XYZ file of N, CA and C in Angstrom:
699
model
N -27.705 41.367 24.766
C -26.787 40.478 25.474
C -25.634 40.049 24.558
N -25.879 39.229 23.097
C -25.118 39.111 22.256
C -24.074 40.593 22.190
N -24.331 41.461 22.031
C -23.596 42.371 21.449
C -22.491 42.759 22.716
N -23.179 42.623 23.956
C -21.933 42.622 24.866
C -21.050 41.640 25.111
N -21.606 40.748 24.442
C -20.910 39.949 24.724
C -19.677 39.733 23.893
N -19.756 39.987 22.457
C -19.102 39.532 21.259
C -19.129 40.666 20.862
N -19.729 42.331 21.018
C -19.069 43.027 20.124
C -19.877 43.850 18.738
N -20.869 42.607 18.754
C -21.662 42.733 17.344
C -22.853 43.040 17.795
N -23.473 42.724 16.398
C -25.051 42.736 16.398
C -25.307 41.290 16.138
N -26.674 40.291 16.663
C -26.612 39.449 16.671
C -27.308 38.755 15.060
N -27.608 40.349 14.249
C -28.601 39.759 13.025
C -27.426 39.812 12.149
N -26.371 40.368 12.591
C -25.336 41.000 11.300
C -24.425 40.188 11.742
N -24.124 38.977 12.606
C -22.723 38.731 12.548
C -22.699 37.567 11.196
N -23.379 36.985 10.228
C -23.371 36.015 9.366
C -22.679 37.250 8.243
N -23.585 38.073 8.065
C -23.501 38.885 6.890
C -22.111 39.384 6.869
N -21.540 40.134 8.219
C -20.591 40.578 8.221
C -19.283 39.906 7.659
N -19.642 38.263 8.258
C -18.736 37.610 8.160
C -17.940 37.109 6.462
N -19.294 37.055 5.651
C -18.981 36.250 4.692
C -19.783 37.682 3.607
N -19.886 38.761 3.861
C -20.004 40.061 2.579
C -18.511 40.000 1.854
N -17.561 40.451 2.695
C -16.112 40.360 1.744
C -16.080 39.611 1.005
N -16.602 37.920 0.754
C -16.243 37.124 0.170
C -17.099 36.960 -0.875
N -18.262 37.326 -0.611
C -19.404 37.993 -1.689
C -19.118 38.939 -3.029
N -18.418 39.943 -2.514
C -18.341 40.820 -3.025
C -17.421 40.545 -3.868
N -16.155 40.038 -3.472
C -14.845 39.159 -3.997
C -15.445 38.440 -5.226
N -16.579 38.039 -5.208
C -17.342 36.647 -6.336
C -17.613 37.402 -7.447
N -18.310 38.455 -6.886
C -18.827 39.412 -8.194
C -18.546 40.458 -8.264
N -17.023 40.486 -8.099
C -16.453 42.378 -8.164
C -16.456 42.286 -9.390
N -16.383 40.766 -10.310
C -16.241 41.359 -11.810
C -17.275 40.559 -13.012
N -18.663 40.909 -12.151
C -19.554 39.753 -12.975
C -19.892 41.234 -14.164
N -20.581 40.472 -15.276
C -20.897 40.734 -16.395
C -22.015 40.204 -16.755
N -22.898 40.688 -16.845
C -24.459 40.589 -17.235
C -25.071 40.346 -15.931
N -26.542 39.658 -16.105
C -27.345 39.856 -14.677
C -26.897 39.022 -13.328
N -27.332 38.981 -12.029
C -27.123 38.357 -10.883
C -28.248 37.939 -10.743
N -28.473 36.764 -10.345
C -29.815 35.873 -10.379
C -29.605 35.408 -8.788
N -31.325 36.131 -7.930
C -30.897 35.435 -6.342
C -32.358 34.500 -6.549
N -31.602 33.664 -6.074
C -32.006 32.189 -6.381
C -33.172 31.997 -5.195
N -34.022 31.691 -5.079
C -35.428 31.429 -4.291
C -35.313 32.750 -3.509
N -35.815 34.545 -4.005
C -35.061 35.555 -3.526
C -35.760 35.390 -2.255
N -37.083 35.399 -1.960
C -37.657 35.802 -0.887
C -38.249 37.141 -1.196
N -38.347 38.042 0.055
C -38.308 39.809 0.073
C -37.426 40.710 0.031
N -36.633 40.103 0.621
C -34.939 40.931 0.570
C -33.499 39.808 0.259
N -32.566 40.976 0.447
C -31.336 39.742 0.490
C -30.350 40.991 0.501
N -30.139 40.413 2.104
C -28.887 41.673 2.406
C -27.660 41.902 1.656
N -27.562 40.702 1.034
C -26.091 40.348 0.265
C -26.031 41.685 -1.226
N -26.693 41.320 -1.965
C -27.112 41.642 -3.532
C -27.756 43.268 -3.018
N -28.520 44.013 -1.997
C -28.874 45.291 -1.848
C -27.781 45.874 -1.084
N -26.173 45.568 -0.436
C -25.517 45.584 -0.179
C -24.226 45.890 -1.330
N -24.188 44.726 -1.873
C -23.249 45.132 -3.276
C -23.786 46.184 -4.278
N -24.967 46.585 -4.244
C -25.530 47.645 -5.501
C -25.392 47.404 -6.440
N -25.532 45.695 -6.775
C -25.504 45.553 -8.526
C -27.132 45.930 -8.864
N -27.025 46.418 -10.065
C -28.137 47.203 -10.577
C -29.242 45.955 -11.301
N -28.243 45.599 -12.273
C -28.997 44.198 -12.771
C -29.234 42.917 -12.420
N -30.231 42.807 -11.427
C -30.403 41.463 -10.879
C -31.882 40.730 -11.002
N -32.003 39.625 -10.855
C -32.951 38.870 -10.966
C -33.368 38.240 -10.066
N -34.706 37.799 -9.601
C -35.239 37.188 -8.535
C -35.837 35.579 -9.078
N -35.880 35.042 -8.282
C -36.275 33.231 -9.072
C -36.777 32.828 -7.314
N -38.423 33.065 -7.129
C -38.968 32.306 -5.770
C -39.730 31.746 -6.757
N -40.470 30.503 -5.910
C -41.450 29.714 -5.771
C -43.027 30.244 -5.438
N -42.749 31.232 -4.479
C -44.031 31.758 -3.982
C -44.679 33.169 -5.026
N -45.704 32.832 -5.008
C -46.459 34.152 -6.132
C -46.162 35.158 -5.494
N -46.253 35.550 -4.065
C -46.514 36.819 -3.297
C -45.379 37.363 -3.215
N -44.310 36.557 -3.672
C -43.131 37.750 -3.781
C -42.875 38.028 -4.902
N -43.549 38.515 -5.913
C -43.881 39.326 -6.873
C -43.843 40.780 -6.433
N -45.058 40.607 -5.684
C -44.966 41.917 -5.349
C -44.222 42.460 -4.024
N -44.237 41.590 -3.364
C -43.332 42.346 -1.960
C -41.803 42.272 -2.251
N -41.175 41.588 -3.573
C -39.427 42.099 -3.420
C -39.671 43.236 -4.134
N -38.654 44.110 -3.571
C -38.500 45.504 -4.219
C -37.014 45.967 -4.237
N -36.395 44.811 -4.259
C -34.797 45.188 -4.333
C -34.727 44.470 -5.949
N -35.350 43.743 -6.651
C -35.041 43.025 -8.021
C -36.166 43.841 -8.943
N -35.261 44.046 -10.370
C -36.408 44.694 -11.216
C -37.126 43.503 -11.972
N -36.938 42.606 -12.142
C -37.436 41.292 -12.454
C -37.343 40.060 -11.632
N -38.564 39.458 -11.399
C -39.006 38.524 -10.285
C -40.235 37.549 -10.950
N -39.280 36.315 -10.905
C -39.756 34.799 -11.875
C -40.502 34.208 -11.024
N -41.915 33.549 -11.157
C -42.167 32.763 -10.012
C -41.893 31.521 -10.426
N -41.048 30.421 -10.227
C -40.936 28.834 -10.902
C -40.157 28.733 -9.229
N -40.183 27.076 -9.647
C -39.139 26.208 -8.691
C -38.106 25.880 -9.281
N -37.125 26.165 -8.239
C -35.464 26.089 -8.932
C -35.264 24.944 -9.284
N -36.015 23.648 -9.178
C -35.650 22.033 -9.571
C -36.329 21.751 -10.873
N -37.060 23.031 -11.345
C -37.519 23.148 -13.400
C -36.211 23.983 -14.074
N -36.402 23.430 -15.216
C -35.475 24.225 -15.898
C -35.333 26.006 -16.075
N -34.274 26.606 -15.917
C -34.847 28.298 -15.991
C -34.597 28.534 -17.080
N -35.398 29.380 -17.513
C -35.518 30.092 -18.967
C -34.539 31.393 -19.259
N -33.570 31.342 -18.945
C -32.383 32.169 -18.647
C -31.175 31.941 -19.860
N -30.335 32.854 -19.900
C -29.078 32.190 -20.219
C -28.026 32.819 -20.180
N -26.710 32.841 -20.326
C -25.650 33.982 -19.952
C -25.411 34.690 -19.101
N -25.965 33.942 -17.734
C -26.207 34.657 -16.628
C -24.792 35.175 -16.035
N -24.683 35.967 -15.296
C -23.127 36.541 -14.181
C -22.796 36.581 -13.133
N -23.646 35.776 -12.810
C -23.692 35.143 -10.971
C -25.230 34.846 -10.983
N -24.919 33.763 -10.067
C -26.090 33.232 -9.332
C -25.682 33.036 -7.256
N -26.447 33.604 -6.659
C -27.018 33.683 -5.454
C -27.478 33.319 -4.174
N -27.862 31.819 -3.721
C -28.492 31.329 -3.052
C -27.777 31.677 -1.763
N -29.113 32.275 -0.508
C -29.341 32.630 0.688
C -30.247 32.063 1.672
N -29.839 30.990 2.578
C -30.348 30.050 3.264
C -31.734 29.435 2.687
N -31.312 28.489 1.147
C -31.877 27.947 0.449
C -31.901 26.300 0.219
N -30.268 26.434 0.532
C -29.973 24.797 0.162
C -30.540 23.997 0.398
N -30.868 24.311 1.952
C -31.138 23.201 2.852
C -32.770 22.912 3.032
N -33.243 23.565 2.009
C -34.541 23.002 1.497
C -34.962 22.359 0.169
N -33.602 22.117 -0.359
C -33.899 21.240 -1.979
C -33.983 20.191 -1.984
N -34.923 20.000 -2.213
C -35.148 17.776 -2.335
C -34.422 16.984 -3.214
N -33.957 18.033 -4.269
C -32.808 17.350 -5.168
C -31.521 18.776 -5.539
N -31.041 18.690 -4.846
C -29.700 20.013 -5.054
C -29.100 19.548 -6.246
N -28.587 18.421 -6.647
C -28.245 18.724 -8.089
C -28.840 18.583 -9.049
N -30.099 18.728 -9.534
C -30.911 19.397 -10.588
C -30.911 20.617 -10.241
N -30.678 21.149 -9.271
C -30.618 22.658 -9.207
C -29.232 23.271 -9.549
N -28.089 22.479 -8.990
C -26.886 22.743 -9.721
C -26.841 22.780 -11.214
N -27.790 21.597 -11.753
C -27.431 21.532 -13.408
C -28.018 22.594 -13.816
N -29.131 23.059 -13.225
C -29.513 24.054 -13.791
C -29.250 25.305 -13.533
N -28.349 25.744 -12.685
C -27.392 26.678 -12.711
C -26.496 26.883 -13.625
N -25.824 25.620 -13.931
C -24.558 25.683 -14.607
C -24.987 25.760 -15.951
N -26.048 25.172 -16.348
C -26.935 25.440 -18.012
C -26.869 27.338 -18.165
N -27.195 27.782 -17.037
C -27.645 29.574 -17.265
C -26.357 30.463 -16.797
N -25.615 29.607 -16.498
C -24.332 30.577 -16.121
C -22.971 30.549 -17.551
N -22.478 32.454 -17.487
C -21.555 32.235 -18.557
C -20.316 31.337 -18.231
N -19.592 31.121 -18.457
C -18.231 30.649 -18.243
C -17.470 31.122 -17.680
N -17.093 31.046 -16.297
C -16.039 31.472 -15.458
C -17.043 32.376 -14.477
N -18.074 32.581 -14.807
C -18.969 32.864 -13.521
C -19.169 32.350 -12.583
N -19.618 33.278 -11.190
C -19.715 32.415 -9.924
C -20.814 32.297 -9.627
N -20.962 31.087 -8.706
C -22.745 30.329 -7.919
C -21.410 30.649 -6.327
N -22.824 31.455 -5.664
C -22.637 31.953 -4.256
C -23.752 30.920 -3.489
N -23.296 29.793 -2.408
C -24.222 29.799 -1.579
C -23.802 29.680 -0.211
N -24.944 30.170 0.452
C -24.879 30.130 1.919
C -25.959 29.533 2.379
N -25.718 28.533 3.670
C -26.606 27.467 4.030
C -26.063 27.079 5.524
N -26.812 26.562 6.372
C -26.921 25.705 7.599
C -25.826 24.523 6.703
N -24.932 23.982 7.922
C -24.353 22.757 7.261
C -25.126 21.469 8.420
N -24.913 20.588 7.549
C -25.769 18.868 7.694
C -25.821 18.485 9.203
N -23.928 18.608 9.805
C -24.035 18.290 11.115
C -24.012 19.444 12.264
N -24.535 20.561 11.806
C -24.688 21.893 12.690
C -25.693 20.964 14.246
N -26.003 21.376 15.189
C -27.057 20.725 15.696
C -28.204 21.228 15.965
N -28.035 22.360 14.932
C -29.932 23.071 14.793
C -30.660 22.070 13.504
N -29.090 22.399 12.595
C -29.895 21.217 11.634
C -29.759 19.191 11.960
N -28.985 19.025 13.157
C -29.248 17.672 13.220
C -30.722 17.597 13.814
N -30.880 18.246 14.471
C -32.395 18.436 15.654
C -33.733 18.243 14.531
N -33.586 19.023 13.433
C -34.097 19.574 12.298
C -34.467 18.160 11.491
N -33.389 17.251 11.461
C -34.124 16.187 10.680
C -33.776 14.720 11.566
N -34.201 15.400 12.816
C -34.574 13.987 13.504
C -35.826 14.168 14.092
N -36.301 15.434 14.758
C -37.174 15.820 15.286
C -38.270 14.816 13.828
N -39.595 15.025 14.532
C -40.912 14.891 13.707
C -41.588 15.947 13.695
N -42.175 16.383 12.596
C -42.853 18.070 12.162
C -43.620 18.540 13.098
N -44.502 17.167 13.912
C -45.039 18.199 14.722
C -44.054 19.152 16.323
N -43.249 18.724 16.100
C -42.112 19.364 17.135
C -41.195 20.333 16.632
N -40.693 20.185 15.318
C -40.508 21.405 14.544
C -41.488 22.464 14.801
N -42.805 22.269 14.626
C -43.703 23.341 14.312
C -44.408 24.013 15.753
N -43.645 22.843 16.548
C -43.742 23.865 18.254
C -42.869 24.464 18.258
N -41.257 23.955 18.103
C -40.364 24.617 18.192
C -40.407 26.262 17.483
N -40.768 26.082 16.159
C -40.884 27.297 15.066
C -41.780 28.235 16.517
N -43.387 27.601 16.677
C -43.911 28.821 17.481
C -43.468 29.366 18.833
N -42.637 27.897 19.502
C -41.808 29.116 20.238
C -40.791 29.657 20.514
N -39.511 29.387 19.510
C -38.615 30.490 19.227
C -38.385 31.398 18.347
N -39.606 31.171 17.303
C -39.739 31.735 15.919
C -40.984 32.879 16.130
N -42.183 32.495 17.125
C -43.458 33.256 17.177
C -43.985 32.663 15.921
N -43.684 31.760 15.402
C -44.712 31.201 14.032
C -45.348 29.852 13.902
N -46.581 29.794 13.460
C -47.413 28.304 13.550
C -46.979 27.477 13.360
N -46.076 27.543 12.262
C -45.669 26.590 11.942
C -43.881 26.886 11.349
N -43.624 25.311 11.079
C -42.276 25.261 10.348
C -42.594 25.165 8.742
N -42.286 26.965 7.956
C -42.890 26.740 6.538
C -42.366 25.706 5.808
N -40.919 25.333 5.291
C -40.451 24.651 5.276
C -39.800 23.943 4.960
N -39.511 22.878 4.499
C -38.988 21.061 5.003
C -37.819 21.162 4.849
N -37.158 20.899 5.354
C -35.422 20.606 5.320
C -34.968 19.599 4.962
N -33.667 19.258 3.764
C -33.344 17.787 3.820
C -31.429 17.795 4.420
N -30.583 18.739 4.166
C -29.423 19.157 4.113
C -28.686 18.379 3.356
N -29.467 18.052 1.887
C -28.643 17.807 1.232
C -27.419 18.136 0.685
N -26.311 17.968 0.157
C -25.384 18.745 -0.489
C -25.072 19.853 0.658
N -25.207 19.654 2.186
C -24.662 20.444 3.024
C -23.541 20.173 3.606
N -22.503 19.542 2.970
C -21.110 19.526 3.314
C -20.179 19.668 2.675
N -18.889 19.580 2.999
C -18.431 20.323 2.113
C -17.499 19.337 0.622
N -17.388 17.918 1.924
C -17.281 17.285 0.620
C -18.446 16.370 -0.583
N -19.977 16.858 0.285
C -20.399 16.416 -0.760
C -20.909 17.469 -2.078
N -21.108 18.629 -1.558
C -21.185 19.752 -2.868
C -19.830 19.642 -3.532
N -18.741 19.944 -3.164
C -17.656 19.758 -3.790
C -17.751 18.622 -4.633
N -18.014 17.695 -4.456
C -17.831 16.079 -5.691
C -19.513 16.571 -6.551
N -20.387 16.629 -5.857
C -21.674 16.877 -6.846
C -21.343 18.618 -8.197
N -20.841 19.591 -7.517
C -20.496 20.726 -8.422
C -19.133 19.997 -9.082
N -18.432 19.595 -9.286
C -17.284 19.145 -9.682
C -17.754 18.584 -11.252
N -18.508 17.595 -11.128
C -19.186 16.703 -11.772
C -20.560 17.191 -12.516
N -21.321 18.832 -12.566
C -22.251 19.520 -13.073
C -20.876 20.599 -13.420
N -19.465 20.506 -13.306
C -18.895 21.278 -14.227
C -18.690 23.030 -13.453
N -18.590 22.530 -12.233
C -18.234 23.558 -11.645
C -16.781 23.877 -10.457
N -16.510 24.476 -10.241
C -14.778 24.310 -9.298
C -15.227 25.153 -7.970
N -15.298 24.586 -6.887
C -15.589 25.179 -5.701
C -14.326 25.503 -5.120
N -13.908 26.545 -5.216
C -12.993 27.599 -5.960
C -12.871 28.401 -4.001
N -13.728 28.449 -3.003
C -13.747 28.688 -1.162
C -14.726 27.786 -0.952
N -14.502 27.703 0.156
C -15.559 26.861 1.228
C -15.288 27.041 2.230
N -15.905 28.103 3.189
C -15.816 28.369 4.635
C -17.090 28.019 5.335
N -16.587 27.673 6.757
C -18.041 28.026 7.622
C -17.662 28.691 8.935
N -18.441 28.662 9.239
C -18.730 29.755 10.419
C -19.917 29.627 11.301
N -19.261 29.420 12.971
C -20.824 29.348 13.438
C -21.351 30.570 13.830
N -22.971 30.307 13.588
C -23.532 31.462 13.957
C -23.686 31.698 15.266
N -24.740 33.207 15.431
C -25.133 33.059 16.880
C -26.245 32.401 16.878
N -26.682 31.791 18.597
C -27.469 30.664 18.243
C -28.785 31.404 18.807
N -29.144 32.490 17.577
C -30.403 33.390 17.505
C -31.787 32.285 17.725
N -31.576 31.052 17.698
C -32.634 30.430 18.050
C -32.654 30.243 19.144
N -32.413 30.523 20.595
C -32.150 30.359 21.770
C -32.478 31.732 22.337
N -32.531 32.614 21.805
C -32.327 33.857 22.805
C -33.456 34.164 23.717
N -34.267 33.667 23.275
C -35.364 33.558 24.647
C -35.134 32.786 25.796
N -34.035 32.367 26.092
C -33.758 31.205 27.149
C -32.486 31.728 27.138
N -31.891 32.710 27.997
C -30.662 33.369 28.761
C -29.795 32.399 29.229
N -30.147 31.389 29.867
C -29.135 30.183 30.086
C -28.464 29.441 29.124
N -29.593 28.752 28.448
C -28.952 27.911 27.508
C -28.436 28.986 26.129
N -28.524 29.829 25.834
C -28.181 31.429 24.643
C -26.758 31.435 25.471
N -26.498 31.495 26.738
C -25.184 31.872 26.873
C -24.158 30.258 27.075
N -24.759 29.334 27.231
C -24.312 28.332 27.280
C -23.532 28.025 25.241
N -24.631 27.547 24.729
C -24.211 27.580 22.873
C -23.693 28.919 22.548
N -23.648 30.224 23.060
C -22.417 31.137 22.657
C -21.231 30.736 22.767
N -20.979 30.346 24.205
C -19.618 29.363 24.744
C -19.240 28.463 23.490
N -19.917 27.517 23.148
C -19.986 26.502 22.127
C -19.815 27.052 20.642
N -20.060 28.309 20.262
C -20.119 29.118 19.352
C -18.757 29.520 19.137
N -18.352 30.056 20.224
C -16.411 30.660 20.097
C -15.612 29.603 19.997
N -16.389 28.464 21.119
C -15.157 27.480 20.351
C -15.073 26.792 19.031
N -16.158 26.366 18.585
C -16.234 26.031 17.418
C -15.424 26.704 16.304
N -15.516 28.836 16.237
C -15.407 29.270 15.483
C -13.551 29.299 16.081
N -13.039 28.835 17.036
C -11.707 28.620 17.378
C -10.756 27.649 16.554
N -11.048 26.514 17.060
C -10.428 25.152 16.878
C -10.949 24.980 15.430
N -9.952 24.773 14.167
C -10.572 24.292 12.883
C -10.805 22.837 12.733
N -10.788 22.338 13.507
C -10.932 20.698 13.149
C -12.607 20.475 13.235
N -12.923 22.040 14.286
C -14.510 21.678 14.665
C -15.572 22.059 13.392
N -14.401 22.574 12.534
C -15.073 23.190 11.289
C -16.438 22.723 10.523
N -16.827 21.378 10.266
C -17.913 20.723 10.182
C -18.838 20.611 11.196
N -18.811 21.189 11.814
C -19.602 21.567 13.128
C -20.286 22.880 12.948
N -20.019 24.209 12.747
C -20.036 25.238 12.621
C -21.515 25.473 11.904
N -22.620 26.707 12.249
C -23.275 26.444 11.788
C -24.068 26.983 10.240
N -23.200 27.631 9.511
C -23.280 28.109 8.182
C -21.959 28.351 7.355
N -22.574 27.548 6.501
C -21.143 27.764 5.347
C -21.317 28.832 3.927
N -20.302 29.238 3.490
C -20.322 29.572 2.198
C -19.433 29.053 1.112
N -20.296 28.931 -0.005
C -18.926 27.981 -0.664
C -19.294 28.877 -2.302
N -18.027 29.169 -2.777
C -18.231 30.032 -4.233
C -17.317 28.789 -5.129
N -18.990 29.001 -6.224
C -18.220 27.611 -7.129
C -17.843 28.330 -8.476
N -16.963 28.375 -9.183
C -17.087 29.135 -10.634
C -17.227 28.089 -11.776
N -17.920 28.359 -12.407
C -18.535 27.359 -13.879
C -17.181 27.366 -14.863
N -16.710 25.569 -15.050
C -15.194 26.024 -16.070
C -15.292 26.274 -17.260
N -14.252 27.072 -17.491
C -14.242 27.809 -18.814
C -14.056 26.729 -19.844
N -14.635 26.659 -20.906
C -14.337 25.573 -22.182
C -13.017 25.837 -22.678
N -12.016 25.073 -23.233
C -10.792 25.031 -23.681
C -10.821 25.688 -24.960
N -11.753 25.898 -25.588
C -11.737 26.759 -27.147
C -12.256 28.128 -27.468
């Protein structure tokens, strides 16, 4: 339905949207790419074909199931990483599960070289999947998850911290970083598509959003590329 409607595919219109600007970050990194809580995949980083990259999840089991990173850390991004001189860092619908985003910034900016870029992409604060998201109570999340997701539960927790654009901007500013783009973009509202009415109703809501820029804080994923400043000596 999406695709007649708009053209696309409904899993690829995020990626499509914001790869150019990806690629733009690290057409000229130097040493490794670090994807930040990787998961199993990450269309972004097996897309660009950088060779040297690094994985940093939380969960043991993606040890073995990523197979796009030749090295894969298990820690939480809010400990210090044992890294250093890094050439990009990564994050792919991560943000919006950090209980403290800037200890995770500082500790980006500790492992990144100078003039390197931090890529992230995230749900923003007042999207209304993520307002729903932290008003709802878990046990309605975790109906919701099983029935537009097919899953028991909501794995999890969301806070949307640092999901706007002027508050990452003043928090990276201040950990010594220059948020250098900041776009968003709404998605399709792939959480709906089991319900044909209301899926074509928030598409409607989808074009306009991605129309009118004032609705821009509305929209429901951003990307923002911060580069770490260079020291004066």
């Amino acid at each position: 339905m999406f695709r007649r409607l708009f053209g696309a595919d409904i899993w690829a219109a995020v990626p499509t949207r914001f790869m150019p600007i990806v690629r733009e970050a690290f057409a000229e990194t130097s040493g490794p790419v670090i994807d930040a809580a990787c998961g199993r995949s990450n269309p972004y980083l097996g897309a660009l074909g950088i060779q040297n990259t690094i994985g940093i999840d939380a969960d043991p089991a993606v040890k073995n199931e990523n197979t796009i990173h030749q090295t894969v850390i298990i820690q939480d991004l809010h400990e210090e990483i044992p890294l250093k001189n890094v050439g990009g860092i990564i994050s792919v619908y991560t943000w919006e599960h950090l209980h403290s985003p800037e200890v995770v910034l500082k500790n980006f900016t500790n492992i990144l070289q100078d003039g390197s870029m931090l890529v992230i992409i995230a749900p923003q604060k007042f999207y209304y999947v993520s307002l729903l998201s932290l008003m709802l109570p878990n046990t309605v999340q975790d109906l919701a998850w099983k029935i537009f997701k097919g899953r028991g539960r909501m794995p999890y927790p969301t806070y949307f911290r640092l999901c706007t654009k002027k508050t990452l901007c003043a928090v990276a500013k201040a950990h010594g970083l220059d948020v250098v783009k900041f776009e968003a973009f709404d998605a399709p509202p792939i959480w709906f598509a089991r319900i044909p009415p209301l899926f074509l109703l928030l598409c409607g809501w989808m074009a306009i959003a991605n129309y009118f820029p004032f609705l821009s804080p509305l929209r429901g994923t951003f990307i923002a590329v911060c580069r770490k400043k260079r020291h004066p000596f």
